[in-house]
Amino acid sequence: AQSVTQLGSHVSVSEGALVLLRCNYSSSVPPYLFWYVQYPNQGLQLLLKYTSAATLVKGINGFEAEFKKSETSFHLTKPSAHMSDAAEYFCAVRNYGGATNKLIFGTGTLLAVQP
Amino acid sequence: NAGVTQTPKFRVLKTGQSMTLLCAQDMNHEYMYWYRQDPGMGLRLIHYSVGEGTTAKGEVPDGYNVSRLKKQNFLLGLESAAPSQTSVYFCASSYSISGAPTDTQYFGPGTRLTVL
C-alpha cells in the first residue's frame, strides 16, 4: 500500500527565505507523487507532479520538488518565499489498483510567511 | 469554464437531518471524487465514480451515499447526519485518455458542513 508522511504540520519562514516542505513516501511500486496547494477558503490546486520522468520537477509559482528514491523523499522547495505563498500544502501519492487514480494525501503542512 | 463547482458553500444541520451536496463539472471529465478534510488528517476519499451511472466506495464511505445520474454531476448524500460528519467536503474530477484516468485532479472550492 502507498502512503505519504509530511514532516511538520506548521512551517514559518521569513519573506525572501528558502521554503522547504518535507514529504516522505512509502510505496511497493514506482510512485507517482504530487504536491497540491490550498489557499485559504479555496479548493486544492496542483503545484507539480512526478510521474517517473525527470527527478527534478518544476511547478507553478516557482516551486520545485526532487524525487529521491534512495531517501524515499519528495520535498518541495522554493528559493525565495513570497507573502502570497502562505497556504496549506499537501503531498499525495497515487494509489495503484482498481479503476481509478485515487490519491492518498498527507496530513498537510501550513506555511506561514512573515514579513 | 466554471471548472468544478459545489453547492452549498456552507450548511448547518442538526443530528439526524439529511442533506445532499451537489458537485458539478463542465470539463466533460469521466472521473469524479468526494473527499472530506479534517484537521490533522488531510483529505480522505469517501466515494468516487469512474463514469456516468457508476459509483464505488473509497476510504471512509460509511454514512454517505452517492449518485452519478449525469456525467457532469456527482451528488453526495447524508441520510442521517451525525456530529462526526462535521467536516469540509471537497469534490474533484479528472479526465481520461483512452479510458485510463489521468493523474491531475481538479478540485472544487469545498462545502463546510457543521452537524450539531
Tab-separated table of N, CA and C in Angstrom, chain A residues 60-113:
chain	number	residue	atom	x	y	z
A	60	ILE	N	4.317	25.330	-10.636
A	60	ILE	CA	3.892	26.719	-10.767
A	60	ILE	C	4.409	27.560	-9.618
A	61	ASN	N	4.408	28.871	-9.816
A	61	ASN	CA	4.769	29.829	-8.764
A	61	ASN	C	6.189	29.653	-8.233
A	62	GLY	N	7.098	29.097	-9.030
A	62	GLY	CA	8.493	28.988	-8.629
A	62	GLY	C	8.827	27.810	-7.742
A	63	PHE	N	7.880	26.930	-7.497
A	63	PHE	CA	8.134	25.751	-6.677
A	63	PHE	C	8.749	24.625	-7.506
A	64	GLU	N	9.536	23.809	-6.833
A	64	GLU	CA	10.045	22.607	-7.454
A	64	GLU	C	10.206	21.524	-6.398
A	65	ALA	N	10.303	20.282	-6.863
A	65	ALA	CA	10.460	19.156	-5.948
A	65	ALA	C	11.393	18.146	-6.599
A	66	GLU	N	12.158	17.476	-5.763
A	66	GLU	CA	13.095	16.485	-6.264
A	66	GLU	C	12.747	15.104	-5.735
A	67	PHE	N	12.596	14.161	-6.640
A	67	PHE	CA	12.320	12.780	-6.264
A	67	PHE	C	13.654	12.088	-5.956
A	68	LYS	N	13.770	11.584	-4.729
A	68	LYS	CA	14.983	10.860	-4.331
A	68	LYS	C	14.582	9.471	-3.865
A	69	LYS	N	14.822	8.514	-4.722
A	69	LYS	CA	14.407	7.150	-4.417
A	69	LYS	C	15.164	6.604	-3.207
A	70	SER	N	16.462	6.924	-3.107
A	70	SER	CA	17.275	6.379	-2.012
A	70	SER	C	16.795	6.881	-0.660
A	71	GLU	N	16.181	8.050	-0.646
A	71	GLU	CA	15.694	8.628	0.611
A	71	GLU	C	14.174	8.531	0.721
A	72	THR	N	13.537	7.942	-0.253
A	72	THR	CA	12.054	7.885	-0.362
A	72	THR	C	11.450	9.244	-0.027
A	73	SER	N	12.005	10.276	-0.660
A	73	SER	CA	11.541	11.631	-0.357
A	73	SER	C	11.109	12.372	-1.613
A	74	PHE	N	10.287	13.360	-1.397
A	74	PHE	CA	9.797	14.226	-2.482
A	74	PHE	C	9.540	15.596	-1.859
A	75	HIS	N	10.598	16.242	-1.421
A	75	HIS	CA	10.484	17.519	-0.717
A	75	HIS	C	10.208	18.674	-1.683
A	76	LEU	N	9.433	19.607	-1.217
A	76	LEU	CA	9.038	20.781	-2.011
A	76	LEU	C	9.884	21.971	-1.598
A	77	THR	N	10.428	22.695	-2.560
A	77	THR	CA	11.267	23.847	-2.248
A	77	THR	C	10.916	25.038	-3.122
A	78	LYS	N	11.255	26.209	-2.595
A	78	LYS	CA	11.180	27.458	-3.343
A	78	LYS	C	12.301	28.339	-2.818
A	79	PRO	N	13.120	28.887	-3.695
A	79	PRO	CA	14.302	29.627	-3.230
A	79	PRO	C	13.981	30.854	-2.381
A	80	SER	N	12.889	31.529	-2.707
A	80	SER	CA	12.597	32.797	-2.036
A	80	SER	C	11.095	32.900	-1.783
A	81	ALA	N	10.714	32.860	-0.513
A	81	ALA	CA	9.288	32.886	-0.164
A	81	ALA	C	8.670	34.253	-0.409
A	82	HIS	N	7.434	34.217	-0.829
A	82	HIS	CA	6.645	35.440	-1.011
A	82	HIS	C	5.434	35.352	-0.111
A	83	MET	N	4.950	36.511	0.279
A	83	MET	CA	3.788	36.543	1.173
A	83	MET	C	2.620	35.735	0.612
A	84	SER	N	2.491	35.748	-0.699
A	84	SER	CA	1.371	35.050	-1.341
A	84	SER	C	1.512	33.527	-1.289
A	85	ASP	N	2.663	33.021	-0.813
A	85	ASP	CA	2.853	31.579	-0.703
A	85	ASP	C	2.215	31.004	0.564
A	86	ALA	N	1.757	31.862	1.441
A	86	ALA	CA	1.115	31.395	2.668
A	86	ALA	C	-0.123	30.581	2.320
A	87	ALA	N	-0.102	29.314	2.690
A	87	ALA	CA	-1.167	28.382	2.320
A	87	ALA	C	-0.882	27.053	2.997
A	88	GLU	N	-1.768	26.093	2.754
A	88	GLU	CA	-1.503	24.736	3.240
A	88	GLU	C	-1.086	23.886	2.045
A	89	TYR	N	-0.086	23.058	2.247
A	89	TYR	CA	0.486	22.259	1.177
A	89	TYR	C	0.325	20.779	1.505
A	90	PHE	N	-0.134	20.039	0.509
A	90	PHE	CA	-0.385	18.620	0.686
A	90	PHE	C	0.444	17.809	-0.296
A	91	CYS	N	1.121	16.824	0.233
A	91	CYS	CA	1.806	15.841	-0.591
A	91	CYS	C	0.841	14.675	-0.799
A	92	ALA	N	0.895	14.047	-1.968
A	92	ALA	CA	-0.011	12.937	-2.243
A	92	ALA	C	0.685	11.914	-3.128
A	93	VAL	N	0.243	10.676	-3.012
A	93	VAL	CA	0.760	9.590	-3.838
A	93	VAL	C	-0.413	8.904	-4.514
A	94	ARG	N	-0.189	8.487	-5.735
A	94	ARG	CA	-1.252	7.791	-6.447
A	94	ARG	C	-1.342	6.369	-5.917
A	95	ASN	N	-2.577	5.956	-5.649
A	95	ASN	CA	-2.815	4.621	-5.134
A	95	ASN	C	-3.066	3.672	-6.290
A	96	TYR	N	-2.228	2.681	-6.451
A	96	TYR	CA	-2.379	1.762	-7.555
A	96	TYR	C	-3.463	0.727	-7.255
A	97	GLY	N	-4.027	0.230	-8.313
A	97	GLY	CA	-5.056	-0.780	-8.149
A	97	GLY	C	-6.426	-0.199	-8.373
A	98	GLY	N	-7.321	-0.970	-8.869
A	98	GLY	CA	-8.671	-0.511	-9.131
A	98	GLY	C	-8.759	0.255	-10.429
A	99	ALA	N	-9.875	0.898	-10.618
A	99	ALA	CA	-10.153	1.521	-11.909
A	99	ALA	C	-9.897	3.014	-11.923
A	100	THR	N	-9.318	3.524	-10.905
A	100	THR	CA	-9.161	4.970	-10.876
A	100	THR	C	-7.855	5.368	-10.212
A	101	ASN	N	-7.438	6.596	-10.456
A	101	ASN	CA	-6.198	7.075	-9.860
A	101	ASN	C	-6.475	7.733	-8.525
A	102	LYS	N	-6.867	6.950	-7.558
A	102	LYS	CA	-7.124	7.512	-6.243
A	102	LYS	C	-5.837	8.072	-5.657
A	103	LEU	N	-5.976	9.203	-5.008
A	103	LEU	CA	-4.841	9.848	-4.370
A	103	LEU	C	-4.894	9.622	-2.872
A	104	ILE	N	-3.728	9.375	-2.294
A	104	ILE	CA	-3.614	9.289	-0.841
A	104	ILE	C	-2.839	10.517	-0.394
A	105	PHE	N	-3.474	11.318	0.448
A	105	PHE	CA	-2.907	12.595	0.854
A	105	PHE	C	-2.195	12.495	2.188
A	106	GLY	N	-1.180	13.331	2.343
A	106	GLY	CA	-0.583	13.535	3.638
A	106	GLY	C	-1.451	14.454	4.479
A	107	THR	N	-1.023	14.700	5.689
A	107	THR	CA	-1.832	15.472	6.627
A	107	THR	C	-1.697	16.979	6.441
A	108	GLY	N	-0.806	17.386	5.560
A	108	GLY	CA	-0.707	18.803	5.232
A	108	GLY	C	0.323	19.550	6.062
A	109	THR	N	0.900	20.580	5.461
A	109	THR	CA	1.821	21.494	6.145
A	109	THR	C	1.347	22.909	5.896
A	110	LEU	N	1.084	23.619	6.977
A	110	LEU	CA	0.641	25.003	6.872
A	110	LEU	C	1.861	25.912	6.849
A	111	LEU	N	2.020	26.627	5.758
A	111	LEU	CA	3.164	27.522	5.586
A	111	LEU	C	2.757	28.949	5.924
A	112	ALA	N	3.465	29.540	6.864
A	112	ALA	CA	3.288	30.953	7.194
A	112	ALA	C	4.503	31.724	6.706
A	113	VAL	N	4.273	32.881	6.117
A	113	VAL	CA	5.371	33.716	5.629
A	113	VAL	C	5.332	35.031	6.390
